[in-house]
Amino acid sequence: MSSALEPCHDFDFEFGAWTVEHRRLKERLCGCTEWEEFSGTCTARPILGGNGNFEENEVFLPSGGYRAVALRGYDPSKGTWAIWWLDGRNPNYLDPPVIGRFHDGVGEFVAQDELNGKPILVRFNWFDTEKAQPRWEQAFSPDNGATWETNWRMRFTKVAD
């Protein structure tokens, strides 16, 4: 673990500009197997001396585009990250933060939330962060983590400087 003045480098892989390939289930936690694919962009930069970062996104859904941001903060006393999501379609609501860490090259972050008025767990996973095309996945669990439905996948490709 680092001190509050020593930066944590877990998300350094994401700094810069990216194109993003999205693949998302059309509906969640209802047995849907139909995926939609669309593109997006992402830029990320460090804040808080490296113990935080800010990610700005443009998402080009087939039904129309929107902007969103992820804000991440590292707690050196716990060795965990918190990730908040703010969606431009609902700019007065900040999603509950997913909390977690990287272990053996995989980042796992979990939060309690709700979907259609029912409690769920939300999980963000980061994979392949040491490769040219890192991947991110989102999954929901309606049964407190006994089962998970992966419902959104993203693959990032760095934009040339």
Short mmCIF file of C-alpha atoms in Angstrom, two decimals, residues 1-156:
data_model
loop_
_atom_site.label_atom_id
_atom_site.label_comp_id
_atom_site.label_asym_id
_atom_site.label_seq_id
_atom_site.Cartn_x
_atom_site.Cartn_y
_atom_site.Cartn_z
CA MET A 1 0.00 0.00 0.00
CA SER A 2 1.12 3.53 -0.66
CA SER A 3 0.82 6.61 1.53
CA ALA A 4 -1.52 9.46 0.65
CA LEU A 5 1.43 11.24 -1.02
CA GLU A 6 2.72 8.23 -2.96
CA PRO A 7 0.70 7.59 -6.12
CA CYS A 8 -0.93 4.25 -6.80
CA HIS A 9 -0.24 3.21 -10.40
CA ASP A 10 -3.05 0.66 -10.89
CA PHE A 11 -4.91 2.76 -13.49
CA ASP A 12 -1.88 4.27 -15.25
CA PHE A 13 -2.56 1.92 -18.19
CA GLU A 14 -5.69 3.90 -19.04
CA PHE A 15 -4.23 7.41 -19.22
CA GLY A 16 -4.61 8.97 -22.66
CA ALA A 17 -7.19 8.80 -25.44
CA TRP A 18 -8.98 5.63 -26.58
CA THR A 19 -11.57 4.35 -28.99
CA VAL A 20 -13.91 1.87 -27.35
CA GLU A 21 -15.82 -1.09 -28.77
CA HIS A 22 -18.94 -1.70 -26.66
CA ARG A 23 -21.02 -4.87 -26.50
CA ARG A 24 -24.05 -4.73 -24.21
CA LEU A 25 -27.05 -6.93 -23.47
CA LYS A 26 -30.21 -5.19 -24.62
CA GLU A 27 -31.93 -6.04 -21.31
CA ARG A 28 -30.53 -7.09 -17.97
CA LEU A 29 -31.41 -9.87 -15.53
CA CYS A 30 -34.36 -11.13 -17.53
CA GLY A 31 -32.78 -13.94 -19.57
CA CYS A 32 -32.02 -11.71 -22.57
CA THR A 33 -29.31 -13.08 -24.89
CA GLU A 34 -29.45 -10.34 -27.54
CA TRP A 35 -26.38 -8.11 -27.63
CA GLU A 36 -25.99 -4.72 -29.26
CA GLU A 37 -22.66 -3.37 -30.43
CA PHE A 38 -21.64 0.28 -30.69
CA SER A 39 -18.60 2.52 -30.44
CA GLY A 40 -17.36 5.16 -28.09
CA THR A 41 -14.38 7.23 -27.02
CA CYS A 42 -12.62 7.66 -23.71
CA THR A 43 -9.95 9.94 -22.29
CA ALA A 44 -8.42 9.43 -18.86
CA ARG A 45 -5.97 11.42 -16.77
CA PRO A 46 -4.57 11.31 -13.24
CA ILE A 47 -5.78 13.59 -10.45
CA LEU A 48 -4.95 13.84 -6.73
CA GLY A 49 -1.25 13.37 -7.42
CA GLY A 50 -1.90 9.95 -8.96
CA ASN A 51 -4.21 8.59 -6.23
CA GLY A 52 -7.22 9.38 -8.35
CA ASN A 53 -8.19 9.66 -11.97
CA PHE A 54 -10.88 11.11 -14.16
CA GLU A 55 -12.27 9.32 -17.22
CA GLU A 56 -14.52 11.11 -19.73
CA ASN A 57 -16.60 9.02 -22.12
CA GLU A 58 -18.69 9.46 -25.23
CA VAL A 59 -21.00 6.50 -25.83
CA PHE A 60 -22.67 6.14 -29.22
CA LEU A 61 -25.65 3.87 -28.51
CA PRO A 62 -27.80 2.90 -31.50
CA SER A 63 -30.63 4.87 -29.85
CA GLY A 64 -28.47 8.00 -29.44
CA GLY A 65 -25.24 9.13 -27.85
CA TYR A 66 -24.47 10.47 -24.41
CA ARG A 67 -21.53 11.57 -22.27
CA ALA A 68 -20.51 10.14 -18.92
CA VAL A 69 -17.60 10.27 -16.49
CA ALA A 70 -15.92 7.87 -14.11
CA LEU A 71 -14.23 9.33 -11.06
CA ARG A 72 -11.81 7.09 -9.19
CA GLY A 73 -10.14 7.61 -5.84
CA TYR A 74 -7.58 5.43 -4.09
CA ASP A 75 -7.61 4.91 -0.31
CA PRO A 76 -4.01 4.03 0.64
CA SER A 77 -5.01 3.03 4.18
CA LYS A 78 -7.25 0.24 2.80
CA GLY A 79 -5.52 -0.39 -0.54
CA THR A 80 -8.83 0.00 -2.36
CA TRP A 81 -10.25 2.12 -5.14
CA ALA A 82 -13.73 3.63 -5.27
CA ILE A 83 -15.24 4.24 -8.71
CA TRP A 84 -18.22 6.54 -9.20
CA TRP A 85 -20.18 6.84 -12.47
CA LEU A 86 -22.04 9.96 -13.59
CA ASP A 87 -24.21 9.57 -16.69
CA GLY A 88 -25.12 12.68 -18.70
CA ARG A 89 -28.64 11.32 -19.28
CA ASN A 90 -29.26 11.59 -15.53
CA PRO A 91 -26.80 14.30 -14.41
CA ASN A 92 -28.26 14.72 -10.91
CA TYR A 93 -27.56 11.12 -9.85
CA LEU A 94 -24.19 9.62 -8.97
CA ASP A 95 -24.15 5.81 -9.00
CA PRO A 96 -23.07 4.12 -5.73
CA PRO A 97 -19.30 3.58 -5.87
CA VAL A 98 -17.94 0.17 -6.72
CA ILE A 99 -15.07 -0.59 -4.35
CA GLY A 100 -12.17 -2.96 -4.92
CA ARG A 101 -8.61 -3.51 -6.01
CA PHE A 102 -6.33 -5.17 -8.53
CA HIS A 103 -5.01 -8.65 -7.76
CA ASP A 104 -2.86 -10.73 -10.13
CA GLY A 105 -3.59 -8.34 -13.00
CA VAL A 106 -7.38 -8.32 -12.62
CA GLY A 107 -9.29 -5.43 -11.12
CA GLU A 108 -12.52 -6.33 -9.31
CA PHE A 109 -14.85 -3.68 -7.90
CA VAL A 110 -18.28 -4.33 -6.34
CA ALA A 111 -21.22 -2.29 -5.03
CA GLN A 112 -24.74 -2.79 -3.80
CA ASP A 113 -27.30 -1.12 -6.04
CA GLU A 114 -30.75 -1.81 -7.38
CA LEU A 115 -32.31 -2.56 -10.74
CA ASN A 116 -36.01 -2.00 -11.31
CA GLY A 117 -36.51 -1.56 -7.56
CA LYS A 118 -34.79 -4.86 -6.65
CA PRO A 119 -31.43 -5.11 -4.84
CA ILE A 120 -28.48 -6.30 -6.90
CA LEU A 121 -24.72 -6.41 -6.72
CA VAL A 122 -22.81 -4.61 -9.47
CA ARG A 123 -19.32 -5.74 -10.42
CA PHE A 124 -16.75 -4.00 -12.63
CA ASN A 125 -13.79 -6.10 -13.78
CA TRP A 126 -10.68 -4.92 -15.62
CA PHE A 127 -8.63 -7.45 -17.63
CA ASP A 128 -5.55 -7.33 -19.90
CA THR A 129 -4.38 -4.01 -18.48
CA GLU A 130 -0.80 -4.83 -19.45
CA LYS A 131 -1.80 -5.43 -23.09
CA ALA A 132 -2.49 -3.07 -25.99
CA GLN A 133 -6.26 -3.57 -25.71
CA PRO A 134 -7.43 -3.59 -22.08
CA ARG A 135 -10.92 -4.91 -21.40
CA TRP A 136 -13.65 -3.93 -18.96
CA GLU A 137 -16.78 -5.88 -18.03
CA GLN A 138 -19.85 -5.14 -15.96
CA ALA A 139 -21.93 -7.88 -14.34
CA PHE A 140 -25.03 -7.90 -12.13
CA SER A 141 -25.98 -10.43 -9.46
CA PRO A 142 -29.57 -10.70 -8.19
CA ASP A 143 -28.61 -13.29 -5.54
CA ASN A 144 -25.84 -11.60 -3.53
CA GLY A 145 -23.03 -12.93 -5.72
CA ALA A 146 -24.07 -16.58 -6.08
CA THR A 147 -24.52 -16.02 -9.84
CA TRP A 148 -23.47 -13.21 -12.15
CA GLU A 149 -24.79 -12.00 -15.50
CA THR A 150 -22.16 -10.19 -17.56
CA ASN A 151 -24.11 -7.51 -19.40
CA TRP A 152 -21.57 -5.03 -20.79
CA ARG A 153 -18.12 -5.52 -22.30
CA MET A 154 -15.72 -2.90 -23.58
CA ARG A 155 -12.42 -3.22 -25.45
CA PHE A 156 -10.14 -0.19 -25.52
#
